[in-house]
Short mmCIF file of C-alpha atoms in Angstrom, two decimals:
data_model
loop_
_atom_site.label_atom_id
_atom_site.label_comp_id
_atom_site.label_asym_id
_atom_site.label_seq_id
_atom_site.Cartn_x
_atom_site.Cartn_y
_atom_site.Cartn_z
CA MET A 20 5.08 -5.81 7.11
CA ALA A 21 3.94 -7.00 3.75
CA PRO A 22 2.23 -4.72 1.28
CA GLU A 23 -0.29 -6.14 -1.16
CA GLU A 24 0.08 -7.48 -4.68
CA SER A 25 -2.72 -5.88 -6.67
CA LYS A 26 -3.99 -5.96 -10.22
CA PRO A 27 -6.79 -4.11 -12.02
CA VAL A 28 -10.32 -5.18 -11.26
CA GLU A 29 -11.94 -2.93 -13.81
CA PRO A 30 -10.77 -1.30 -17.01
CA VAL A 31 -10.80 2.49 -16.99
CA ALA A 32 -13.78 3.85 -18.87
CA ASP A 33 -13.98 7.28 -20.41
CA LYS A 34 -15.68 10.12 -18.52
CA GLY A 35 -14.93 8.52 -15.18
CA LYS A 36 -17.33 5.60 -15.54
CA GLN A 37 -16.08 2.24 -14.34
CA ALA A 38 -16.55 -0.76 -16.60
CA ALA A 39 -17.61 -2.75 -13.56
CA GLU A 40 -20.92 -0.94 -13.82
CA ALA A 41 -21.68 -3.12 -16.82
CA GLU A 42 -21.32 -6.41 -14.94
CA ALA A 43 -23.98 -8.97 -15.77
CA PRO A 44 -26.39 -9.96 -12.98
CA ASP A 45 -25.81 -13.22 -11.13
CA SER A 46 -27.22 -16.36 -12.71
CA HIS A 47 -29.77 -16.75 -9.93
CA ASP A 48 -31.45 -13.43 -10.78
CA ASP A 49 -35.00 -13.56 -12.11
CA GLY A 50 -35.03 -11.90 -15.54
CA ASP A 51 -33.73 -8.34 -15.42
CA LYS A 52 -34.46 -7.93 -11.74
CA LYS A 53 -31.40 -8.28 -9.56
CA SER A 54 -31.62 -10.25 -6.33
CA LYS A 55 -31.63 -8.39 -3.06
CA ARG A 56 -28.33 -9.98 -2.16
CA ASN A 57 -26.87 -8.59 -5.37
CA LYS A 58 -28.13 -5.15 -4.39
CA ILE A 59 -25.96 -5.34 -1.28
CA LYS A 60 -23.00 -6.15 -3.52
CA GLU A 61 -23.84 -3.10 -5.61
CA VAL A 62 -23.82 -0.85 -2.57
CA LEU A 63 -20.51 -2.27 -1.38
CA LYS A 64 -19.00 -1.63 -4.82
CA GLY A 65 -20.41 1.87 -5.01
CA LYS A 66 -22.85 1.08 -7.80
CA SER A 67 -26.26 1.70 -6.23
CA SER A 68 -28.93 2.54 -8.76
CA SER A 69 -30.83 4.64 -6.25
CA SER A 70 -31.59 8.12 -7.51
CA SER A 71 -32.28 9.49 -4.08
CA SER A 72 -30.00 12.42 -3.30
CA SER A 73 -30.11 11.65 0.40
CA ALA A 74 -29.01 8.08 -0.21
CA ALA A 75 -26.18 9.29 -2.43
CA ALA A 76 -25.03 11.56 0.35
CA ASP A 77 -25.16 8.74 2.91
CA PRO A 78 -23.83 5.37 1.69
CA ASN A 79 -25.15 3.74 4.87
CA ALA A 80 -28.69 4.65 3.81
CA ASP A 81 -28.27 2.66 0.59
CA PHE A 82 -26.85 -0.26 2.52
CA LYS A 83 -29.56 -0.28 5.19
CA LYS A 84 -32.26 -0.06 2.55
CA ALA A 85 -30.87 -3.06 0.65
CA LEU A 86 -30.34 -4.99 3.87
CA SER A 87 -33.87 -4.43 5.17
CA GLY A 88 -35.38 -6.45 2.32
CA LEU A 89 -33.36 -9.59 3.02
CA THR A 90 -34.54 -12.52 5.05
CA PRO A 91 -32.33 -13.65 7.96
CA GLU A 92 -31.43 -16.76 5.93
CA GLN A 93 -30.26 -14.63 2.97
CA ILE A 94 -28.16 -12.49 5.32
CA GLN A 95 -26.62 -15.58 6.86
CA GLN A 96 -25.74 -16.85 3.38
CA PHE A 97 -24.16 -13.49 2.50
CA ILE A 98 -22.05 -13.60 5.67
CA ALA A 99 -21.02 -17.20 4.98
CA HIS A 100 -19.38 -16.08 1.73
CA ASN A 101 -17.18 -13.58 3.62
CA PRO A 102 -15.18 -15.38 6.33
CA ALA A 103 -13.50 -12.26 7.73
CA LEU A 104 -16.85 -10.51 8.03
CA ALA A 105 -18.22 -13.57 9.82
CA LYS A 106 -15.31 -13.41 12.27
CA GLU A 107 -15.91 -9.71 12.85
CA LEU A 108 -19.57 -10.38 13.63
CA SER A 109 -18.60 -13.24 15.92
CA GLN A 110 -16.26 -10.96 17.87
CA LEU A 111 -18.93 -8.30 18.09
CA SER A 112 -21.45 -10.78 19.46
CA GLY A 113 -19.03 -12.56 21.74
CA GLY A 114 -19.61 -15.73 19.75
CA SER A 115 -23.33 -15.81 20.55
CA ALA A 116 -24.73 -15.18 17.05
CA SER A 117 -25.63 -18.78 16.32
CA SER A 118 -28.94 -18.45 14.50
CA ALA A 119 -29.92 -16.70 11.29
CA ASP A 120 -31.93 -14.14 13.27
CA ASP A 121 -28.91 -13.41 15.50
CA ALA A 122 -26.63 -12.97 12.48
CA ALA A 123 -29.10 -10.57 10.85
CA LYS A 124 -29.35 -8.48 14.00
CA MET A 125 -25.57 -8.26 14.37
CA LEU A 126 -25.06 -7.28 10.71
CA LYS A 127 -27.62 -4.51 10.99
CA LYS A 128 -25.68 -3.03 13.91
CA LEU A 129 -22.62 -2.46 11.71
CA ASN A 130 -22.16 0.55 9.45
CA LEU A 131 -20.86 0.34 5.90
CA GLU A 132 -17.27 1.10 6.95
CA ASP A 133 -17.30 -1.90 9.30
CA ILE A 134 -18.69 -4.11 6.53
CA MET A 135 -16.00 -2.98 4.10
CA THR A 136 -13.33 -3.73 6.71
CA GLY A 137 -14.56 -7.29 6.94
CA LEU A 138 -14.81 -7.73 3.19
CA ALA A 139 -11.33 -6.31 2.65
CA ALA A 140 -9.91 -9.19 4.64
CA SER A 141 -11.85 -11.93 2.89
CA GLY A 142 -10.48 -14.67 0.67
CA LYS A 143 -6.83 -15.57 1.19
CA ASN A 144 -6.52 -13.07 4.03
CA ALA A 145 -9.29 -14.57 6.15
CA LYS A 146 -7.00 -17.16 7.72
CA ASP A 147 -4.65 -14.39 8.84
CA MET A 148 -7.34 -12.96 11.06
CA GLY A 149 -6.33 -15.47 13.74
CA SER A 150 -3.54 -13.02 14.51
CA TYR A 151 -6.19 -10.94 16.30
CA LYS A 152 -5.37 -12.96 19.41
CA PHE A 153 -1.80 -11.70 19.23
CA TRP A 154 -2.72 -8.09 18.49
CA GLN A 155 -5.11 -8.02 21.44
CA THR A 156 -2.02 -8.32 23.67
CA GLN A 157 -0.19 -5.47 21.92
CA PRO A 158 -0.36 -1.66 22.40
CA VAL A 159 -2.51 -0.98 19.33
CA PRO A 160 -5.95 0.63 19.06
CA LYS A 161 -8.88 -1.76 19.26
CA PHE A 162 -11.82 -2.12 16.90
CA GLY A 163 -15.00 -0.62 18.29
CA GLU A 164 -13.51 2.62 19.59
CA LYS A 165 -15.99 5.33 18.70
CA GLY A 166 -15.67 9.07 18.45
CA GLU A 167 -12.56 11.21 18.51
CA VAL A 168 -9.76 9.84 20.68
CA GLU A 169 -6.87 11.51 22.45
CA GLU A 170 -3.84 11.01 20.23
CA GLY A 171 -0.56 9.76 21.62
CA PRO A 172 1.38 6.70 22.89
CA LEU A 173 -0.63 3.83 24.32
CA ARG A 174 2.09 2.45 26.56
CA ILE A 175 5.04 4.15 28.22
CA GLN A 176 8.11 1.98 28.75
CA LYS A 177 11.70 2.18 29.93
CA VAL A 178 14.75 0.56 28.38
CA GLU A 179 15.52 -1.26 31.63
CA ASP A 180 12.20 -3.09 31.29
CA VAL A 181 13.04 -4.44 27.83
CA PRO A 182 14.37 -8.03 27.68
CA LYS A 183 18.03 -8.12 26.75
CA GLU A 184 17.74 -11.43 24.91
CA PRO A 185 15.24 -12.60 22.27
CA ALA A 186 12.46 -15.03 23.10
CA PRO A 187 13.40 -18.67 22.41
CA LEU A 188 12.29 -20.19 19.14
CA VAL A 189 10.82 -23.65 18.65
CA ALA A 190 13.36 -26.44 18.56
CA GLY A 191 15.33 -26.60 15.34
CA PHE A 192 15.43 -22.86 14.63
CA GLU A 193 17.61 -19.97 15.79
CA TRP A 194 17.82 -16.20 15.58
CA VAL A 195 20.38 -14.56 13.29
CA THR A 196 21.24 -11.01 12.29
CA MET A 197 21.64 -10.73 8.54
CA ASP A 198 24.53 -8.74 7.07
CA LEU A 199 23.13 -7.04 3.98
CA THR A 200 26.56 -5.70 3.04
CA ASN A 201 27.52 -9.33 2.41
CA ASP A 202 26.56 -10.45 -1.11
CA ASP A 203 25.90 -14.03 -0.03
CA GLU A 204 23.59 -13.04 2.83
CA ILE A 205 21.59 -10.47 0.87
CA LYS A 206 21.19 -13.14 -1.81
CA GLU A 207 19.61 -15.37 0.83
CA VAL A 208 17.15 -12.62 1.77
CA TYR A 209 16.45 -11.98 -1.90
CA GLU A 210 15.72 -15.65 -2.55
CA LEU A 211 13.45 -15.95 0.51
CA LEU A 212 11.43 -12.91 -0.53
CA ASN A 213 11.22 -13.98 -4.16
CA LYS A 214 9.78 -17.37 -3.28
CA HIS A 215 7.73 -16.64 -0.18
CA TYR A 216 6.79 -12.95 -0.07
CA VAL A 217 3.52 -11.31 -1.10
CA GLU A 218 1.56 -12.64 -4.04
CA ASP A 219 -1.89 -11.88 -5.42
CA ASP A 220 -5.05 -13.84 -4.59
CA GLU A 221 -4.73 -16.13 -7.64
CA ALA A 222 -0.98 -16.72 -7.09
CA MET A 223 -0.20 -15.27 -10.53
CA PHE A 224 2.21 -12.51 -9.42
CA ARG A 225 4.74 -12.08 -6.64
CA PHE A 226 6.98 -9.17 -5.70
CA ASN A 227 10.48 -9.67 -7.04
CA TYR A 228 12.87 -7.43 -5.08
CA SER A 229 16.42 -7.31 -6.44
CA PRO A 230 19.44 -6.94 -4.10
CA SER A 231 19.86 -3.32 -5.26
CA ILE A 232 16.27 -2.46 -4.32
CA LEU A 233 16.62 -4.26 -0.98
CA ARG A 234 19.73 -2.28 -0.08
CA TRP A 235 18.02 0.95 -1.11
CA ALA A 236 14.93 0.13 0.97
CA MET A 237 16.66 -1.33 4.05
CA MET A 238 19.93 0.61 4.26
CA PRO A 239 19.07 4.34 4.27
CA PRO A 240 21.06 6.74 6.49
CA GLY A 241 20.77 5.63 10.12
CA TRP A 242 20.15 1.97 9.29
CA LYS A 243 21.17 -0.59 11.88
CA LYS A 244 22.42 -4.08 11.19
CA GLU A 245 20.50 -5.46 14.17
CA TYR A 246 17.24 -4.45 12.50
CA HIS A 247 17.76 -7.09 9.79
CA VAL A 248 16.40 -10.08 11.68
CA GLY A 249 16.44 -13.62 10.35
CA VAL A 250 15.54 -17.12 11.48
CA ARG A 251 17.63 -20.07 10.33
CA ALA A 252 17.03 -23.80 10.48
CA THR A 253 19.68 -25.01 12.91
CA GLN A 254 20.79 -28.06 10.94
CA SER A 255 20.54 -26.92 7.31
CA ARG A 256 21.40 -23.25 8.08
CA LYS A 257 18.68 -22.29 5.59
CA LEU A 258 17.12 -18.83 6.05
CA VAL A 259 13.42 -19.50 6.65
CA ALA A 260 12.09 -16.17 7.96
CA PHE A 261 12.99 -12.49 7.89
CA ILE A 262 11.80 -9.10 9.11
CA SER A 263 13.43 -5.67 8.91
CA ALA A 264 13.04 -2.10 10.12
CA ILE A 265 14.54 1.30 9.44
CA PRO A 266 14.39 4.40 11.65
CA VAL A 267 12.08 7.15 10.39
CA ASN A 268 11.25 10.59 11.73
CA LEU A 269 7.50 10.67 11.21
CA ASN A 270 5.50 13.89 11.33
CA VAL A 271 2.04 13.00 12.62
CA ARG A 272 -0.28 16.00 12.75
CA ASN A 273 2.66 18.28 13.53
CA LYS A 274 4.11 15.98 16.20
CA ASN A 275 7.46 14.33 15.51
CA ILE A 276 7.62 10.63 16.31
CA ILE A 277 10.75 8.52 15.90
CA CYS A 278 9.47 5.21 14.55
CA SER A 279 10.74 1.91 13.31
CA GLU A 280 9.34 1.45 9.83
CA VAL A 281 8.79 -2.31 9.68
CA ASN A 282 8.88 -4.08 6.34
CA PHE A 283 9.72 -7.27 4.43
CA LEU A 284 8.15 -9.73 6.85
CA SER A 285 8.50 -13.05 5.07
CA ILE A 286 8.16 -16.65 6.25
CA HIS A 287 8.86 -19.84 4.32
CA LYS A 288 5.53 -21.28 3.17
CA LYS A 289 6.16 -24.60 4.91
CA LEU A 290 6.51 -22.84 8.27
CA ARG A 291 3.45 -20.62 8.19
CA GLY A 292 1.66 -22.82 10.70
CA LYS A 293 4.43 -22.36 13.26
CA ARG A 294 3.07 -18.98 14.49
CA LEU A 295 6.35 -17.26 13.60
CA THR A 296 4.75 -13.94 12.63
CA PRO A 297 4.00 -12.80 16.22
CA VAL A 298 7.47 -13.95 17.30
CA LEU A 299 9.17 -11.95 14.54
CA ILE A 300 7.12 -8.85 15.36
CA LYS A 301 7.97 -9.15 19.05
CA GLU A 302 11.66 -9.47 18.24
CA ILE A 303 11.85 -6.45 15.93
CA THR A 304 9.90 -4.53 18.60
CA ARG A 305 12.36 -5.63 21.29
CA ARG A 306 15.37 -4.53 19.23
CA SER A 307 13.73 -1.18 18.48
CA ASN A 308 12.88 -0.68 22.16
CA LEU A 309 16.51 -1.29 23.14
CA ASN A 310 17.30 1.75 20.98
CA GLU A 311 14.55 3.73 22.76
CA ILE A 312 12.24 3.64 19.77
CA TRP A 313 8.74 2.92 21.08
CA GLN A 314 6.53 3.43 18.04
CA GLY A 315 6.31 1.49 14.80
CA LEU A 316 4.97 2.21 11.32
CA TYR A 317 3.88 -0.64 9.10
CA THR A 318 1.52 -1.47 6.25
CA ALA A 319 -0.34 -4.64 5.34
CA GLY A 320 -2.82 -5.87 2.78
CA VAL A 321 -4.77 -7.58 5.57
CA VAL A 322 -6.99 -5.92 8.15
CA LEU A 323 -5.52 -5.92 11.66
CA PRO A 324 -6.40 -3.89 14.75
CA LYS A 325 -6.58 -1.07 13.79
CA PRO A 326 -5.81 0.79 10.54
CA VAL A 327 -4.88 4.45 10.74
CA SER A 328 -5.85 4.72 7.09
CA THR A 329 -6.67 2.55 4.08
CA CYS A 330 -5.54 3.37 0.56
CA ARG A 331 -6.42 1.65 -2.69
CA TYR A 332 -4.01 0.56 -5.40
CA TYR A 333 -4.35 1.95 -8.92
CA HIS A 334 -2.63 0.73 -12.06
CA ARG A 335 -1.82 2.43 -15.36
CA ALA A 336 -0.89 0.17 -18.27
CA LEU A 337 2.23 1.19 -20.20
CA ASN A 338 2.64 -2.06 -22.14
CA TRP A 339 -0.95 -3.24 -22.28
CA GLN A 340 -0.28 -6.17 -24.65
CA LYS A 341 2.23 -7.73 -22.27
CA LEU A 342 -0.01 -7.14 -19.24
CA TYR A 343 -2.85 -8.85 -21.08
CA GLU A 344 -0.66 -11.82 -22.01
CA VAL A 345 0.37 -12.43 -18.40
CA GLY A 346 -3.19 -12.09 -17.09
CA PHE A 347 -2.63 -8.78 -15.31
CA SER A 348 -4.93 -6.59 -17.41
CA PRO A 349 -8.36 -7.84 -18.52
CA LEU A 350 -9.85 -7.27 -21.94
CA PRO A 351 -13.01 -5.19 -21.45
CA PRO A 352 -16.28 -6.56 -22.85
CA ASN A 353 -16.91 -5.69 -26.49
CA SER A 354 -13.33 -4.48 -26.95
CA LYS A 355 -10.32 -5.72 -28.91
CA PRO A 356 -6.63 -5.84 -27.92
CA GLN A 357 -5.67 -3.27 -30.54
CA TYR A 358 -8.18 -0.81 -29.08
CA GLN A 359 -6.58 -1.15 -25.62
CA VAL A 360 -3.08 -0.74 -27.03
CA ARG A 361 -4.19 2.45 -28.75
CA LYS A 362 -6.03 3.68 -25.64
CA TYR A 363 -2.92 3.47 -23.45
CA ALA A 364 -0.48 4.79 -26.06
CA LEU A 365 1.74 7.68 -24.97
CA PRO A 366 3.70 10.36 -26.85
CA GLU A 367 7.39 9.84 -27.50
CA SER A 368 8.55 12.98 -25.69
CA THR A 369 7.60 14.98 -22.59
CA ASN A 370 5.92 18.37 -22.75
CA THR A 371 6.83 20.22 -19.52
CA LYS A 372 9.26 23.05 -20.13
CA GLY A 373 12.37 22.84 -17.94
CA LEU A 374 11.88 19.18 -17.02
CA ARG A 375 15.13 17.29 -16.46
CA ALA A 376 16.64 14.53 -14.34
CA MET A 377 17.51 15.54 -10.79
CA GLN A 378 21.18 16.36 -10.13
CA GLU A 379 23.13 16.54 -6.88
CA LYS A 380 23.05 20.34 -7.02
CA ASP A 381 19.23 20.19 -6.71
CA ILE A 382 19.14 18.46 -3.31
CA ASP A 383 18.58 21.55 -1.16
CA ALA A 384 15.87 22.92 -3.45
CA VAL A 385 14.10 19.57 -3.57
CA ILE A 386 14.19 19.23 0.23
CA ASP A 387 12.80 22.73 0.68
CA LEU A 388 9.96 22.10 -1.76
CA TYR A 389 9.30 18.66 -0.23
CA LYS A 390 8.98 20.07 3.29
CA LYS A 391 6.57 22.81 2.26
CA TYR A 392 4.38 20.55 0.15
CA MET A 393 4.30 17.59 2.53
CA GLY A 394 3.33 19.85 5.42
CA ARG A 395 -0.19 19.75 3.95
CA PHE A 396 -0.61 16.08 4.97
CA ASP A 397 -1.42 14.46 8.31
CA MET A 398 1.37 11.88 8.25
CA TYR A 399 4.65 12.03 6.34
CA PRO A 400 8.37 11.36 6.91
CA GLU A 401 10.77 14.23 7.50
CA PHE A 402 14.05 13.78 5.64
CA THR A 403 17.50 15.11 6.39
CA ARG A 404 19.67 16.18 3.47
CA GLU A 405 21.47 12.84 3.62
CA GLU A 406 18.18 10.94 3.61
CA ALA A 407 16.79 12.96 0.73
CA TYR A 408 19.93 12.20 -1.26
CA HIS A 409 19.50 8.49 -0.57
CA TRP A 410 15.79 8.32 -1.44
CA PHE A 411 15.67 10.70 -4.40
CA MET A 412 19.05 10.86 -6.13
CA PRO A 413 19.00 8.83 -9.37
CA LYS A 414 22.07 6.65 -9.68
CA ILE A 415 23.21 3.53 -11.46
CA GLU A 416 24.08 0.72 -9.05
CA PRO A 417 27.24 -1.40 -9.53
CA SER A 418 24.96 -4.08 -10.97
CA GLY A 419 23.95 -1.64 -13.70
CA GLU A 420 20.47 -1.35 -12.21
CA GLN A 421 18.66 1.90 -11.42
CA VAL A 422 16.24 1.89 -8.50
CA VAL A 423 14.78 5.39 -8.34
CA TRP A 424 14.07 8.09 -10.93
CA THR A 425 13.56 11.73 -9.89
CA TYR A 426 12.84 14.66 -12.19
CA VAL A 427 12.75 18.37 -11.44
CA VAL A 428 11.32 21.34 -13.28
CA GLU A 429 13.63 24.35 -13.47
CA ASN A 430 12.15 27.69 -14.54
CA ASN A 431 13.83 30.53 -16.43
CA GLU A 432 15.21 31.94 -13.17
CA LYS A 433 16.93 28.59 -12.43
CA LYS A 434 14.50 27.87 -9.59
CA ILE A 435 13.17 24.37 -8.94
CA THR A 436 9.38 24.67 -9.00
CA ASP A 437 8.35 21.00 -9.16
CA PHE A 438 9.69 17.50 -8.75
CA PHE A 439 8.35 13.97 -8.99
CA SER A 440 9.86 10.54 -8.47
CA PHE A 441 9.14 6.86 -8.98
CA PHE A 442 10.95 3.66 -8.07
CA SER A 443 11.19 0.22 -9.60
CA ILE A 444 10.05 -3.15 -8.29
CA GLU A 445 9.63 -6.12 -10.56
CA SER A 446 6.89 -8.70 -10.09
CA SER A 447 7.37 -12.32 -11.09
CA ALA A 448 4.75 -13.70 -13.48
CA ILE A 449 4.29 -17.12 -11.90
CA GLY A 450 3.96 -19.99 -14.36
CA ASN A 451 3.66 -17.81 -17.46
CA SER A 452 5.38 -19.34 -20.47
CA LYS A 453 5.82 -16.07 -22.39
CA HIS A 454 6.94 -13.55 -19.75
CA SER A 455 8.82 -14.13 -16.50
CA VAL A 456 8.65 -10.63 -14.98
CA ILE A 457 6.61 -7.45 -15.09
CA ARG A 458 8.55 -4.22 -14.73
CA VAL A 459 6.60 -2.03 -12.35
CA ALA A 460 7.13 1.68 -11.64
CA TYR A 461 5.73 2.90 -8.32
CA MET A 462 4.77 6.51 -7.73
CA PHE A 463 7.02 7.87 -4.96
CA TYR A 464 7.05 11.48 -3.75
CA TYR A 465 6.30 14.70 -5.63
CA ALA A 466 5.78 18.38 -4.92
CA THR A 467 4.89 21.52 -6.81
CA GLU A 468 4.76 25.20 -5.93
CA VAL A 469 1.26 25.29 -7.41
CA GLY A 470 0.04 23.40 -4.34
CA LEU A 471 1.40 26.07 -2.00
CA SER A 472 -0.69 28.99 -3.22
CA THR A 473 -2.80 31.03 -0.80
CA PRO A 474 -5.70 30.57 -1.02
CA PHE A 475 -5.37 26.94 -2.02
CA ASP A 476 -6.21 26.50 -5.72
CA LYS A 477 -7.26 22.87 -6.22
CA PRO A 478 -8.14 23.22 -9.94
CA ALA A 479 -4.72 24.70 -10.67
CA LEU A 480 -3.03 21.92 -8.68
CA LYS A 481 -5.05 19.31 -10.56
CA THR A 482 -3.94 20.74 -13.89
CA ARG A 483 -0.29 20.86 -12.86
CA LEU A 484 -0.20 17.36 -11.39
CA ASN A 485 -1.77 15.93 -14.53
CA GLU A 486 0.92 17.63 -16.61
CA LEU A 487 3.71 16.28 -14.42
CA VAL A 488 2.35 12.75 -14.05
CA HIS A 489 1.65 12.48 -17.77
CA ASP A 490 5.32 13.23 -18.39
CA GLY A 491 6.23 10.73 -15.68
CA LEU A 492 4.29 8.05 -17.54
CA ILE A 493 6.12 8.90 -20.77
CA LEU A 494 9.48 8.61 -19.02
CA ALA A 495 8.53 5.31 -17.36
CA LYS A 496 7.51 3.95 -20.74
CA LYS A 497 10.85 5.10 -22.14
CA TYR A 498 12.63 3.04 -19.47
CA LYS A 499 10.72 -0.10 -20.47
CA PHE A 500 8.30 -0.26 -17.56
CA ASP A 501 5.15 -2.29 -18.21
CA VAL A 502 2.82 -0.72 -15.67
CA PHE A 503 2.79 2.32 -13.37
CA ASN A 504 1.31 1.76 -9.91
CA ALA A 505 0.10 4.35 -7.41
CA LEU A 506 -1.94 4.46 -4.24
CA SER A 507 -4.84 6.79 -3.49
CA LEU A 508 -2.67 8.75 -1.02
CA MET A 509 -1.43 12.38 -1.12
CA ASP A 510 -3.13 14.32 -3.95
CA ASN A 511 -3.24 11.33 -6.29
CA ALA A 512 -7.04 11.47 -6.60
CA LEU A 513 -6.55 14.60 -8.72
CA PHE A 514 -4.84 12.70 -11.54
CA LEU A 515 -5.38 8.93 -11.31
CA GLU A 516 -8.60 8.79 -13.30
CA GLN A 517 -7.50 11.46 -15.79
CA GLN A 518 -4.28 9.58 -16.52
CA LYS A 519 -6.15 6.31 -17.12
CA PHE A 520 -5.21 4.50 -13.92
CA GLY A 521 -7.65 1.69 -13.13
CA GLY A 522 -8.70 0.70 -9.62
CA GLY A 523 -6.94 -2.43 -8.36
CA ASP A 524 -8.16 -5.35 -6.27
CA GLY A 525 -5.63 -4.58 -3.54
CA GLN A 526 -5.81 -2.24 -0.56
CA LEU A 527 -2.97 -1.08 1.66
CA HIS A 528 -3.72 -0.45 5.32
CA TYR A 529 -1.46 1.86 7.35
CA TYR A 530 -0.80 1.12 11.03
CA LEU A 531 0.98 2.75 13.95
CA PHE A 532 2.26 0.56 16.76
CA ASN A 533 1.93 1.90 20.31
CA TYR A 534 0.22 5.08 19.16
CA ARG A 535 -3.44 6.01 19.07
CA LEU A 536 -4.42 8.25 16.19
CA ASN A 537 -7.71 9.48 14.85
CA PRO A 538 -8.37 8.15 11.32
CA ILE A 539 -6.64 9.72 8.32
CA SER A 540 -8.36 9.85 4.95
CA GLY A 541 -6.93 7.35 2.48
CA GLY A 542 -8.14 9.12 -0.64
CA VAL A 543 -11.13 6.85 -1.25
CA ASN A 544 -14.67 7.18 0.04
CA GLN A 545 -16.89 4.60 1.73
CA LYS A 546 -17.67 3.13 -1.67
CA ASN A 547 -13.95 2.60 -2.35
CA GLN A 548 -13.99 5.24 -5.11
CA LEU A 549 -11.57 8.14 -5.43
CA ASP A 550 -12.40 11.02 -3.09
CA GLU A 551 -11.34 14.07 -5.07
CA GLU A 552 -13.13 16.41 -2.68
CA ASN A 553 -11.31 15.39 0.51
CA LEU A 554 -8.18 13.78 -0.99
CA SER A 555 -5.87 11.94 1.41
CA GLY A 556 -3.96 12.89 4.54
CA ILE A 557 -1.42 10.09 4.02
CA GLY A 558 1.94 11.36 2.80
CA THR A 559 3.97 8.22 3.48
CA VAL A 560 5.14 5.88 0.73
CA MET A 561 6.89 2.67 1.76
CA PRO A 562 8.88 0.67 -0.84
#
């Protein structure tokens, strides 16, 4: 499934303050007094001015307080500006909330988490919410389930019950299996993704996956050709849709689940009204089921029934001037470009003693450290030695391109005590006359012995991760990356703010197909701010 293109929504301010706190009031405000509707926006952004300690402890209290002062007409207007929230309320009311009074009553029944779910799917994603009809027929958890649930599969099936042939497509289109070992066919996938895959809300940036990255992401050990599913136009033979999956051994709260990790769902823009998305999902599910894989793992920038967890994107400028010129990074109020360039400047060399590029001889030590460190999280993939080699080993592809960078720290006793990794995905700068691409480094996996101490020493881990990630930023800058992206998963909340990452406008929702799971912390709180106290239980990074 598609991730989310994201860009900064607020510059990083010193001492942890967000520049968004300095936003001017709406033009309809009277003098310095903000409207009650704007107060709701403040609560949703985590900017309530309330000094009450009880309200600070309970975000819903702030929200309810702001909501109580609105007239039904004001509430209805607020809902009208958020289509996905309106749909959520309509589903909750069974379509009966026709008047302003009804809308107000329904909104007051929701808690802040429900409101944020609706808002997260607003804008360009609102039209995708029609897929609810499809998901209601699938073995996925439903919205509205309250309290702790029994974890496990939702539907038990047998291979003999799985259709042996795919469902028919509309006239003029046919199923194909793409051969990614064939240069011509992977070029077709590459071109489809580059023109029709995920882009940001303003259509300024779009993921730009190279053939080398696609092979790395879709052809790990255990990959199957039949999991590279395409749809062609019968007459022109043009590839118009694609979806893929790879097998993954997922550890979910100490239970091992063999999943299909679904990714790269892309449909030609002219065919997005043909309802191909449900058909593609059904087909990749059918092919997985024929291999006795009954669960699926996928992520999306849109809200579907029902996220296991939601993480937020964060961005750290490495080449601020370029990011500013393409419209990725904003210029903060009362600042100048040279100030921002200086703010994000990095040293020329790293500082961690014993830091070096990972070598093949390090594989076993890296796997051992990975397993111990990742065991702290609620959901993470378990790698074999062959898989770890594939995902972590730095190598130059035949094209001359490098996809992944991994560094280890070796102490005086020749023991590997830490490692971190990042991978590369370019984004196209759509319609920009000066720059065509942005080179983006994505935080991948990391581990350190400092996180394994008993008792757990969070301050020491925070210090160590900041040292490692700071060196990672220096290395990414050395390799000409323009920006370093990370999610709020794992222990990232311990270093994102300190390393000058700014919160993005994108969220990434994690889903499990045919498996009910109690929620996992995504590393942000109900106000969508970093949750350094609880951190995240998500230990899964999908390219």
